[in-house]
mmCIF file of C-alpha atoms in Angstrom:
data_model
loop_
_atom_site.group_PDB
_atom_site.id
_atom_site.type_symbol
_atom_site.label_atom_id
_atom_site.label_comp_id
_atom_site.label_asym_id
_atom_site.label_seq_id
_atom_site.Cartn_x
_atom_site.Cartn_y
_atom_site.Cartn_z
ATOM 1 C CA MET A 12 -73.416 123.053 11.732
ATOM 2 C CA ALA A 13 -70.137 123.734 12.292
ATOM 3 C CA LYS A 14 -69.499 121.705 8.501
ATOM 4 C CA LYS A 15 -71.208 124.797 7.180
ATOM 5 C CA ILE A 16 -69.764 127.364 8.652
ATOM 6 C CA VAL A 17 -66.204 126.218 8.248
ATOM 7 C CA VAL A 18 -67.338 125.601 4.253
ATOM 8 C CA ALA A 19 -68.742 128.988 3.935
ATOM 9 C CA ARG A 20 -66.082 131.201 6.077
ATOM 10 C CA PRO A 21 -63.111 129.202 5.983
ATOM 11 C CA PHE A 22 -61.690 132.148 7.573
ATOM 12 C CA LEU A 23 -63.268 131.493 11.006
ATOM 13 C CA ALA A 24 -61.350 128.152 11.707
ATOM 14 C CA ARG A 25 -58.551 130.778 12.690
ATOM 15 C CA GLU A 26 -60.244 133.482 13.963
ATOM 16 C CA GLU A 27 -59.040 133.993 17.617
ATOM 17 C CA ASP A 28 -61.286 135.505 20.331
ATOM 18 C CA ASN A 29 -60.276 138.118 23.379
ATOM 19 C CA GLU A 30 -58.708 135.649 24.840
ATOM 20 C CA GLY A 31 -56.682 133.935 22.133
ATOM 21 C CA ASN A 32 -58.946 130.746 21.675
ATOM 22 C CA THR A 33 -59.548 129.738 18.000
ATOM 23 C CA PRO A 34 -62.702 127.383 17.650
ATOM 24 C CA MET A 35 -60.080 124.365 17.267
ATOM 25 C CA GLN A 36 -59.100 125.000 21.000
ATOM 26 C CA LEU A 37 -62.449 125.806 22.290
ATOM 27 C CA ALA A 38 -63.448 122.232 21.057
ATOM 28 C CA VAL A 39 -60.348 121.077 22.546
ATOM 29 C CA ILE A 40 -61.446 122.459 25.663
ATOM 30 C CA TRP A 41 -65.244 121.977 25.788
ATOM 31 C CA ASN A 42 -64.855 118.300 24.559
ATOM 32 C CA LYS A 43 -66.166 118.558 21.448
ATOM 33 C CA LEU A 44 -64.654 115.465 19.361
ATOM 34 C CA ASP A 45 -67.314 115.409 16.314
ATOM 35 C CA VAL A 46 -66.574 119.602 16.011
ATOM 36 C CA VAL A 47 -62.637 118.712 16.399
ATOM 37 C CA LYS A 48 -63.157 115.818 13.974
ATOM 38 C CA ILE A 49 -65.045 117.910 11.564
ATOM 39 C CA LEU A 50 -62.117 121.005 11.637
ATOM 40 C CA LEU A 51 -59.330 118.782 11.106
ATOM 41 C CA GLU A 52 -61.255 116.380 8.124
ATOM 42 C CA TYR A 53 -61.710 120.254 6.568
ATOM 43 C CA ASP A 54 -57.643 120.916 7.522
ATOM 44 C CA ARG A 55 -55.217 119.066 9.186
ATOM 45 C CA SER A 56 -53.314 121.917 9.283
ATOM 46 C CA LEU A 57 -55.689 123.221 12.245
ATOM 47 C CA GLY A 58 -54.331 120.909 14.660
ATOM 48 C CA TYR A 59 -50.806 122.554 14.777
ATOM 49 C CA LEU A 60 -52.330 126.039 15.830
ATOM 50 C CA MET A 61 -50.420 127.400 19.020
ATOM 51 C CA SER A 62 -52.492 130.218 20.608
ATOM 52 C CA SER A 63 -50.698 133.504 19.959
ATOM 53 C CA LYS A 64 -51.591 134.569 23.713
ATOM 54 C CA ASP A 65 -49.433 132.271 25.384
ATOM 55 C CA ASN A 66 -48.259 129.469 22.907
ATOM 56 C CA PHE A 67 -50.397 126.939 23.890
ATOM 57 C CA PRO A 68 -50.575 123.846 21.680
ATOM 58 C CA LEU A 69 -54.203 122.256 21.240
ATOM 59 C CA LEU A 70 -52.751 118.883 22.955
ATOM 60 C CA ILE A 71 -51.823 120.706 26.188
ATOM 61 C CA SER A 72 -55.301 121.972 26.186
ATOM 62 C CA ALA A 73 -56.101 118.595 25.791
ATOM 63 C CA ALA A 74 -54.407 117.284 28.726
ATOM 64 C CA TYR A 75 -55.589 120.670 31.059
ATOM 65 C CA ARG A 76 -59.049 119.021 30.570
ATOM 66 C CA GLY A 77 -57.944 115.172 30.591
ATOM 67 C CA ASN A 78 -60.052 115.289 26.867
ATOM 68 C CA VAL A 79 -58.065 111.738 26.097
ATOM 69 C CA GLU A 80 -60.254 111.040 23.305
ATOM 70 C CA VAL A 81 -59.830 114.757 21.599
ATOM 71 C CA ALA A 82 -56.050 114.225 21.988
ATOM 72 C CA LYS A 83 -55.833 110.624 20.106
ATOM 73 C CA GLU A 84 -57.993 112.340 17.288
ATOM 74 C CA ILE A 85 -55.604 115.364 17.129
ATOM 75 C CA LEU A 86 -52.813 112.338 17.297
ATOM 76 C CA ASN A 87 -54.337 110.611 14.418
ATOM 77 C CA TYR A 88 -54.729 113.659 11.899
ATOM 78 C CA CYS A 89 -51.511 115.083 12.752
ATOM 79 C CA PRO A 90 -49.133 112.826 14.242
ATOM 80 C CA ASP A 91 -46.038 115.385 14.574
ATOM 81 C CA ALA A 92 -48.832 117.973 16.336
ATOM 82 C CA PRO A 93 -46.464 119.788 19.362
ATOM 83 C CA ILE A 94 -46.678 118.407 22.756
ATOM 84 C CA TRP A 95 -44.794 121.422 24.306
ATOM 85 C CA LYS A 96 -44.696 124.467 24.748
ATOM 86 C CA PRO A 97 -41.237 126.510 23.756
ATOM 87 C CA ASP A 98 -40.326 126.557 27.126
ATOM 88 C CA GLY A 99 -40.442 122.926 27.613
ATOM 89 C CA TRP A 100 -43.482 123.083 29.307
ATOM 90 C CA THR A 101 -45.277 119.693 28.081
ATOM 91 C CA ILE A 102 -48.640 117.888 27.636
ATOM 92 C CA LEU A 103 -47.519 115.146 30.566
ATOM 93 C CA HIS A 104 -46.571 118.504 32.615
ATOM 94 C CA GLU A 105 -50.403 120.089 32.294
ATOM 95 C CA ALA A 106 -51.753 116.564 33.022
ATOM 96 C CA VAL A 107 -49.880 115.745 36.316
ATOM 97 C CA ARG A 108 -50.742 119.186 37.498
ATOM 98 C CA SER A 109 -54.264 118.624 36.372
ATOM 99 C CA HIS A 110 -54.330 115.647 38.055
ATOM 100 C CA GLN A 111 -55.726 114.044 34.760
ATOM 101 C CA GLU A 112 -55.005 110.386 35.770
ATOM 102 C CA GLU A 113 -56.552 108.960 32.943
ATOM 103 C CA PHE A 114 -54.775 111.132 30.619
ATOM 104 C CA VAL A 115 -51.227 110.530 32.309
ATOM 105 C CA ASP A 116 -51.890 106.836 32.028
ATOM 106 C CA TYR A 117 -52.399 107.310 28.235
ATOM 107 C CA ILE A 118 -49.516 109.526 28.004
ATOM 108 C CA LEU A 119 -47.382 106.697 29.529
ATOM 109 C CA LYS A 120 -48.544 104.010 27.467
ATOM 110 C CA SER A 121 -47.580 105.471 24.532
ATOM 111 C CA SER A 122 -44.168 104.962 23.600
ATOM 112 C CA ARG A 123 -44.204 107.728 21.067
ATOM 113 C CA LEU A 124 -45.038 110.406 23.653
ATOM 114 C CA HIS A 125 -43.549 109.278 27.001
ATOM 115 C CA GLU A 126 -40.267 108.743 25.274
ATOM 116 C CA ALA A 127 -39.880 111.953 24.307
ATOM 117 C CA ILE A 128 -41.287 114.171 27.232
ATOM 118 C CA ILE A 129 -41.114 111.717 30.211
ATOM 119 C CA ASN A 130 -37.875 113.529 31.566
ATOM 120 C CA MET A 131 -38.360 116.549 29.995
ATOM 121 C CA ARG A 132 -37.599 119.968 31.822
ATOM 122 C CA GLY A 133 -40.240 122.766 31.438
ATOM 123 C CA GLU A 134 -40.943 125.655 33.791
ATOM 124 C CA ASP A 135 -38.319 126.061 36.683
ATOM 125 C CA GLY A 136 -36.925 123.376 35.067
ATOM 126 C CA GLN A 137 -38.914 120.993 36.704
ATOM 127 C CA THR A 138 -40.259 117.626 35.315
ATOM 128 C CA ALA A 139 -43.219 115.865 35.566
ATOM 129 C CA LEU A 140 -42.406 113.992 38.430
ATOM 130 C CA HIS A 141 -40.799 117.365 39.967
ATOM 131 C CA ILE A 142 -44.638 118.938 39.517
ATOM 132 C CA ALA A 143 -46.287 115.236 41.103
ATOM 133 C CA VAL A 144 -44.194 115.721 44.039
ATOM 134 C CA LEU A 145 -44.985 119.339 44.377
ATOM 135 C CA ASN A 146 -48.895 118.572 43.842
ATOM 136 C CA ALA A 147 -47.922 115.390 46.649
ATOM 137 C CA ASP A 148 -49.893 112.962 44.282
ATOM 138 C CA PRO A 149 -49.048 109.329 45.518
ATOM 139 C CA LYS A 150 -50.450 107.820 42.556
ATOM 140 C CA MET A 151 -48.741 109.844 39.802
ATOM 141 C CA VAL A 152 -45.711 109.445 41.550
ATOM 142 C CA ARG A 153 -46.023 105.636 41.121
ATOM 143 C CA ASP A 154 -47.011 105.605 37.676
ATOM 144 C CA LEU A 155 -43.916 107.842 36.406
ATOM 145 C CA LEU A 156 -41.550 105.648 39.058
ATOM 146 C CA ALA A 157 -42.992 102.162 37.002
ATOM 147 C CA HIS A 158 -41.595 103.824 33.881
ATOM 148 C CA LYS A 159 -37.913 102.602 33.475
ATOM 149 C CA ALA A 160 -37.416 106.163 31.102
ATOM 150 C CA THR A 161 -37.752 107.917 34.225
ATOM 151 C CA ASN A 162 -34.782 109.612 35.697
ATOM 152 C CA LEU A 163 -34.439 110.465 39.542
ATOM 153 C CA THR A 164 -31.459 112.015 39.635
ATOM 154 C CA ILE A 165 -32.410 115.246 37.242
ATOM 155 C CA ALA A 166 -32.447 118.928 39.244
ATOM 156 C CA ASN A 167 -34.713 121.857 38.778
ATOM 157 C CA SER A 168 -33.467 125.071 38.044
ATOM 158 C CA LYS A 169 -32.781 125.441 41.596
ATOM 159 C CA GLY A 170 -30.704 122.143 41.672
ATOM 160 C CA ASN A 171 -33.372 120.221 43.935
ATOM 161 C CA LEU A 172 -34.573 116.785 43.348
ATOM 162 C CA PRO A 173 -37.557 115.363 43.322
ATOM 163 C CA GLY A 174 -37.053 113.629 46.707
ATOM 164 C CA ASP A 175 -35.350 116.867 47.759
ATOM 165 C CA ILE A 176 -38.563 118.912 47.500
ATOM 166 C CA LEU A 177 -40.198 116.428 49.713
ATOM 167 C CA ALA A 178 -37.846 116.505 52.049
ATOM 168 C CA GLY A 179 -37.982 120.091 52.326
ATOM 169 C CA ASN A 180 -41.264 120.346 52.371
ATOM 170 C CA THR A 181 -42.021 118.599 56.055
ATOM 171 C CA GLU A 182 -44.953 120.709 57.298
ATOM 172 C CA HIS A 183 -47.146 118.150 55.430
ATOM 173 C CA ALA A 184 -45.074 115.238 57.374
ATOM 174 C CA LYS A 185 -48.130 113.586 59.207
ATOM 175 C CA THR A 186 -50.115 113.092 56.128
ATOM 176 C CA LEU A 187 -50.216 110.042 54.596
ATOM 177 C CA ASN A 188 -49.592 111.420 51.462
ATOM 178 C CA TRP A 189 -46.441 113.023 52.614
ATOM 179 C CA ASN A 190 -45.373 109.463 53.749
ATOM 180 C CA GLU A 191 -46.277 107.214 51.073
ATOM 181 C CA LEU A 192 -44.207 109.954 48.699
ATOM 182 C CA LEU A 193 -41.352 109.804 50.958
ATOM 183 C CA MET A 194 -41.028 106.236 51.384
ATOM 184 C CA THR A 195 -42.041 105.769 47.246
ATOM 185 C CA ILE A 196 -38.956 107.900 46.081
ATOM 186 C CA SER A 197 -36.653 106.589 48.925
ATOM 187 C CA LYS A 198 -37.251 102.827 47.865
ATOM 188 C CA ALA A 199 -36.827 104.013 43.995
ATOM 189 C CA SER A 200 -33.942 105.943 44.262
ATOM 190 C CA HIS A 201 -32.430 103.289 46.822
ATOM 191 C CA THR A 202 -31.392 106.014 49.167
ATOM 192 C CA ASN A 203 -31.746 106.299 53.115
ATOM 193 C CA LEU A 204 -34.160 109.986 51.991
ATOM 194 C CA ALA A 205 -36.641 108.555 54.118
ATOM 195 C CA PHE A 206 -34.696 108.089 57.690
ATOM 196 C CA ILE A 207 -33.161 111.500 56.788
ATOM 197 C CA SER A 208 -36.376 113.092 56.278
ATOM 198 C CA ASN A 209 -38.119 111.356 59.081
ATOM 199 C CA GLN A 210 -36.116 112.596 61.183
ATOM 200 C CA ASP A 211 -35.811 116.216 59.927
ATOM 201 C CA ALA A 212 -39.375 116.264 59.879
ATOM 202 C CA LYS A 213 -39.691 114.790 63.606
ATOM 203 C CA GLN A 214 -37.722 117.627 64.652
ATOM 204 C CA THR A 215 -40.110 120.294 63.099
ATOM 205 C CA LEU A 216 -43.510 118.472 64.416
ATOM 206 C CA THR A 217 -41.911 118.488 67.754
ATOM 207 C CA GLU A 218 -41.013 122.270 67.564
ATOM 208 C CA LYS A 219 -44.580 122.785 65.923
ATOM 209 C CA SER A 220 -46.025 120.788 69.178
ATOM 210 C CA ILE A 221 -44.605 122.834 71.506
ATOM 211 C CA GLU A 222 -45.460 126.228 70.129
ATOM 212 C CA LYS A 223 -49.326 124.833 70.134
ATOM 213 C CA ILE A 224 -48.968 122.620 73.124
ATOM 214 C CA GLU A 225 -52.105 124.417 74.616
ATOM 215 C CA SER A 226 -54.534 124.121 71.671
ATOM 216 C CA LEU A 227 -53.677 120.579 71.062
ATOM 217 C CA THR A 228 -53.695 119.298 74.871
ATOM 218 C CA GLN A 229 -57.729 121.033 74.886
ATOM 219 C CA THR A 230 -58.402 119.356 72.120
ATOM 220 C CA TYR A 231 -57.900 116.238 72.934
ATOM 221 C CA THR A 232 -59.024 116.692 76.622
ATOM 222 C CA ASN A 233 -62.195 117.978 75.182
ATOM 223 C CA SER A 234 -62.857 115.008 72.646
ATOM 224 C CA THR A 235 -61.654 111.974 74.985
ATOM 225 C CA SER A 236 -63.630 113.570 78.083
ATOM 226 C CA LEU A 237 -66.977 113.829 75.869
ATOM 227 C CA VAL A 238 -66.324 110.175 74.717
ATOM 228 C CA ALA A 239 -65.726 108.897 78.149
ATOM 229 C CA ILE A 240 -68.302 110.749 80.118
ATOM 230 C CA LEU A 241 -70.592 108.695 76.934
ATOM 231 C CA ILE A 242 -69.512 105.542 78.356
ATOM 232 C CA ALA A 243 -69.916 106.323 81.773
ATOM 233 C CA THR A 244 -73.094 107.559 81.507
ATOM 234 C CA ILE A 245 -74.700 104.326 79.597
ATOM 235 C CA THR A 246 -72.465 102.210 81.659
ATOM 236 C CA PHE A 247 -73.668 103.469 84.646
ATOM 237 C CA ALA A 248 -77.211 103.591 83.760
ATOM 238 C CA ALA A 249 -77.384 100.247 82.627
ATOM 239 C CA ALA A 250 -76.380 98.720 85.627
ATOM 240 C CA PHE A 251 -79.218 99.616 87.387
ATOM 241 C CA THR A 252 -81.732 98.552 84.779
ATOM 242 C CA LEU A 253 -80.495 95.161 84.847
ATOM 243 C CA PRO A 254 -81.492 92.414 82.139
ATOM 244 C CA GLY A 255 -84.535 90.407 83.026
ATOM 245 C CA GLY A 256 -85.367 92.954 85.738
ATOM 246 C CA TYR A 257 -86.046 92.142 89.456
ATOM 247 C CA ASN A 258 -87.497 89.532 91.910
ATOM 248 C CA ASN A 259 -90.778 91.406 92.987
ATOM 249 C CA ASP A 260 -90.388 89.077 96.499
ATOM 250 C CA SER A 261 -86.778 89.444 97.130
ATOM 251 C CA GLY A 262 -85.894 92.189 94.935
ATOM 252 C CA LEU A 263 -82.917 90.701 93.592
ATOM 253 C CA PRO A 264 -81.784 90.061 89.946
ATOM 254 C CA ILE A 265 -84.235 87.417 88.429
ATOM 255 C CA MET A 266 -80.867 86.175 86.477
ATOM 256 C CA ALA A 267 -78.602 86.663 89.040
ATOM 257 C CA ARG A 268 -77.050 83.245 88.773
ATOM 258 C CA LYS A 269 -76.563 83.014 84.865
ATOM 259 C CA VAL A 270 -72.683 83.014 83.598
ATOM 260 C CA ALA A 271 -74.110 85.765 80.962
ATOM 261 C CA PHE A 272 -75.429 87.913 83.996
ATOM 262 C CA LYS A 273 -72.527 87.918 85.527
ATOM 263 C CA ILE A 274 -70.622 88.497 82.351
ATOM 264 C CA PHE A 275 -72.770 91.245 82.070
ATOM 265 C CA LEU A 276 -72.097 92.594 85.759
ATOM 266 C CA ILE A 277 -68.413 92.559 85.570
ATOM 267 C CA SER A 278 -67.727 94.201 81.727
ATOM 268 C CA ASP A 279 -70.150 96.867 82.669
ATOM 269 C CA THR A 280 -68.082 98.001 85.621
ATOM 270 C CA LEU A 281 -65.033 97.623 84.183
ATOM 271 C CA ALA A 282 -66.467 100.082 81.334
ATOM 272 C CA MET A 283 -67.692 102.702 83.710
ATOM 273 C CA CYS A 284 -64.484 102.350 86.130
ATOM 274 C CA SER A 285 -62.065 102.864 83.073
ATOM 275 C CA SER A 286 -64.336 105.599 81.269
ATOM 276 C CA LEU A 287 -64.429 107.714 84.388
ATOM 277 C CA VAL A 288 -60.434 107.034 85.069
ATOM 278 C CA VAL A 289 -60.048 108.778 81.492
ATOM 279 C CA ALA A 290 -63.059 111.576 82.167
ATOM 280 C CA PHE A 291 -60.761 112.750 85.628
ATOM 281 C CA MET A 292 -57.372 112.405 83.936
ATOM 282 C CA CYS A 293 -58.631 115.453 81.526
ATOM 283 C CA ILE A 294 -58.744 117.370 85.186
ATOM 284 C CA LEU A 295 -55.150 117.073 85.935
ATOM 285 C CA ALA A 296 -54.236 117.894 82.323
ATOM 286 C CA ARG A 297 -50.970 120.318 82.385
ATOM 287 C CA TRP A 298 -51.464 122.599 79.560
ATOM 288 C CA GLU A 299 -48.197 123.147 78.822
ATOM 289 C CA ASP A 300 -46.318 120.142 79.206
ATOM 290 C CA LEU A 301 -45.784 118.030 75.625
ATOM 291 C CA ARG A 302 -44.262 115.333 77.561
ATOM 292 C CA PHE A 303 -47.824 115.250 79.568
ATOM 293 C CA LEU A 304 -49.768 115.280 76.393
ATOM 294 C CA LEU A 305 -47.782 112.396 74.742
ATOM 295 C CA TYR A 306 -48.373 110.149 78.483
ATOM 296 C CA TYR A 307 -51.782 111.348 78.651
ATOM 297 C CA ARG A 308 -52.890 110.289 74.575
ATOM 298 C CA TYR A 309 -50.990 107.484 75.023
ATOM 299 C CA ILE A 310 -52.763 106.201 78.040
ATOM 300 C CA THR A 311 -56.386 107.089 77.167
ATOM 301 C CA LYS A 312 -55.902 105.656 74.062
ATOM 302 C CA LYS A 313 -55.637 102.351 75.600
ATOM 303 C CA LEU A 314 -58.223 102.698 78.460
ATOM 304 C CA MET A 315 -60.810 104.450 75.756
ATOM 305 C CA TRP A 316 -60.662 101.192 73.717
ATOM 306 C CA PHE A 317 -60.686 99.140 77.003
ATOM 307 C CA ALA A 318 -64.044 101.053 78.171
ATOM 308 C CA TYR A 319 -65.065 100.615 74.480
ATOM 309 C CA MET A 320 -64.914 97.063 74.555
ATOM 310 C CA ALA A 321 -66.314 96.238 77.745
ATOM 311 C CA ALA A 322 -69.344 98.438 76.822
ATOM 312 C CA ILE A 323 -69.949 96.431 74.145
ATOM 313 C CA VAL A 324 -69.142 92.768 75.776
ATOM 314 C CA ALA A 325 -71.647 94.661 78.519
ATOM 315 C CA PHE A 326 -74.286 94.819 75.882
ATOM 316 C CA ALA A 327 -74.373 91.432 74.084
ATOM 317 C CA SER A 328 -73.831 89.602 77.428
ATOM 318 C CA GLY A 329 -76.990 91.594 78.963
ATOM 319 C CA LEU A 330 -78.970 90.654 75.488
ATOM 320 C CA TYR A 331 -77.776 87.552 75.751
ATOM 321 C CA THR A 332 -78.760 87.080 78.794
ATOM 322 C CA VAL A 333 -82.810 87.942 78.119
ATOM 323 C CA VAL A 334 -82.762 86.015 74.818
ATOM 324 C CA ALA A 335 -80.901 82.886 75.152
ATOM 325 C CA PRO A 336 -83.687 81.179 77.075
ATOM 326 C CA ARG A 337 -86.190 81.089 74.633
ATOM 327 C CA ILE A 338 -84.387 82.073 71.188
ATOM 328 C CA MET A 339 -81.205 80.549 71.158
ATOM 329 C CA TRP A 340 -80.146 81.159 67.794
ATOM 330 C CA LEU A 341 -80.714 85.088 68.236
ATOM 331 C CA ALA A 342 -79.134 85.303 71.122
ATOM 332 C CA VAL A 343 -75.708 83.533 69.232
ATOM 333 C CA LEU A 344 -76.179 85.533 66.722
ATOM 334 C CA ILE A 345 -76.287 89.063 68.563
ATOM 335 C CA PHE A 346 -73.370 87.711 70.328
ATOM 336 C CA ILE A 347 -71.355 87.278 67.744
ATOM 337 C CA MET A 348 -72.464 90.766 65.991
ATOM 338 C CA SER A 349 -71.769 92.788 68.938
ATOM 339 C CA SER A 350 -68.237 91.052 69.485
ATOM 340 C CA GLY A 351 -67.043 91.638 65.947
ATOM 341 C CA LEU A 352 -67.357 95.244 66.428
ATOM 342 C CA PRO A 353 -64.832 96.508 68.078
ATOM 343 C CA PHE A 354 -62.659 94.972 65.128
ATOM 344 C CA LEU A 355 -64.988 96.583 62.493
ATOM 345 C CA THR A 356 -64.261 100.090 64.270
ATOM 346 C CA LYS A 357 -60.079 99.252 63.926
ATOM 347 C CA LEU A 358 -60.177 98.265 60.693
ATOM 348 C CA LEU A 359 -62.339 101.080 59.528
ATOM 349 C CA GLY A 360 -60.506 103.690 61.519
ATOM 350 C CA GLU A 361 -57.110 102.665 60.485
ATOM 351 C CA TRP A 362 -57.965 101.415 57.145
ATOM 352 C CA PRO A 363 -56.083 104.380 55.079
ATOM 353 C CA LEU A 364 -52.634 103.529 57.056
ATOM 354 C CA MET A 365 -53.442 99.607 56.380
ATOM 355 C CA LYS A 366 -53.662 100.143 52.728
ATOM 356 C CA LEU A 367 -50.306 101.876 52.796
ATOM 357 C CA ARG A 368 -49.065 99.319 54.496
ATOM 358 C CA LEU A 369 -50.301 96.769 52.678
ATOM 359 C CA ARG A 370 -49.225 98.544 49.422
ATOM 360 C CA LEU A 371 -45.229 99.283 50.703
ATOM 361 C CA GLY A 372 -44.686 95.900 52.729
ATOM 362 C CA CYS A 373 -41.734 96.148 54.677
ATOM 363 C CA ASP A 374 -40.586 99.373 52.672
ATOM 364 C CA TYR A 375 -43.352 101.132 55.274
ATOM 365 C CA GLN A 376 -41.379 102.539 58.528
ATOM 366 C CA SER A 377 -42.797 106.381 58.917
ATOM 367 C CA LYS A 378 -43.853 106.472 62.480
ATOM 368 C CA LEU A 379 -44.617 110.418 61.948
ATOM 369 C CA LEU A 380 -48.644 109.866 61.722
ATOM 370 C CA GLU A 381 -48.660 108.841 65.247
ATOM 371 C CA MET A 382 -46.981 111.614 66.278
ATOM 372 C CA VAL A 383 -49.105 114.501 68.206
#
């Protein structure tokens, strides 16, 4: 259909709609590869069209949508098609700003493309690396820094390097992305940017924590007390519904002589006591004291982990006591599975941090993520 129309009425191929888009522009935006190919076969000059409204080249529109195949088709017919706007905004800027990782990867793998634009300055003098930092996109930054042609010393119109932009944006200093960006850029630039920025960010976060101390304390006490009371309730109930039951004649626990039963009693008691300590610490919470909040968070975290592990041991040993006399393999399996639960919880809960440590290795040095 497109071929018939363009042959019958060729002037329509350059006609713009109310928003300044030509049929070619719309085909690129909507990723209509077959239409793009038909139009270019009919008239290769269509690949050089730019929107009269905002001077958008076709390839920038493709970068905005991440349409790699369309971009390849345009460059196949028009190798010198425009890849930047008059103000210096390039297809790499657009792809980075739009988080189009596949398109960025395509540009960086094409020496013809990335060599010309990887350090080009666009709006406000920003390079693609500036944009990636502003977007707090660690993967984009890593991909750009992986190329030797990337220049970290190019400043924008305000005189800021990519690292300066990050260091000045300490509001997000507790996020994984901010910390990863900081350490990645610090490593690439061979500077002490991470240390300086960490000190500034720590000061900023401390000031903000003091301002919000009451709400922070309430948040921590509410969440920890809820979990602590839950564990205390479960372990308290378990103490009076002992595994194996009671002897009808003597009223004593049937499994009282079993080692696993004794482990159950000890671990259940420890879990209940430690969780009760946490619950009652909430009553002592001082709502306007940052030092107390830091102490409270540190202690309760340790105690809750201890209570959690003790409760798991109580559960495993209790089932082992009942099941082992008849089905030993099942009792052992239950005990092993239960014992691994705390490690699984730790792994799942801290997996993003662990991945960051593994990726950065010895360059991982930020403690901001552990701050209040």
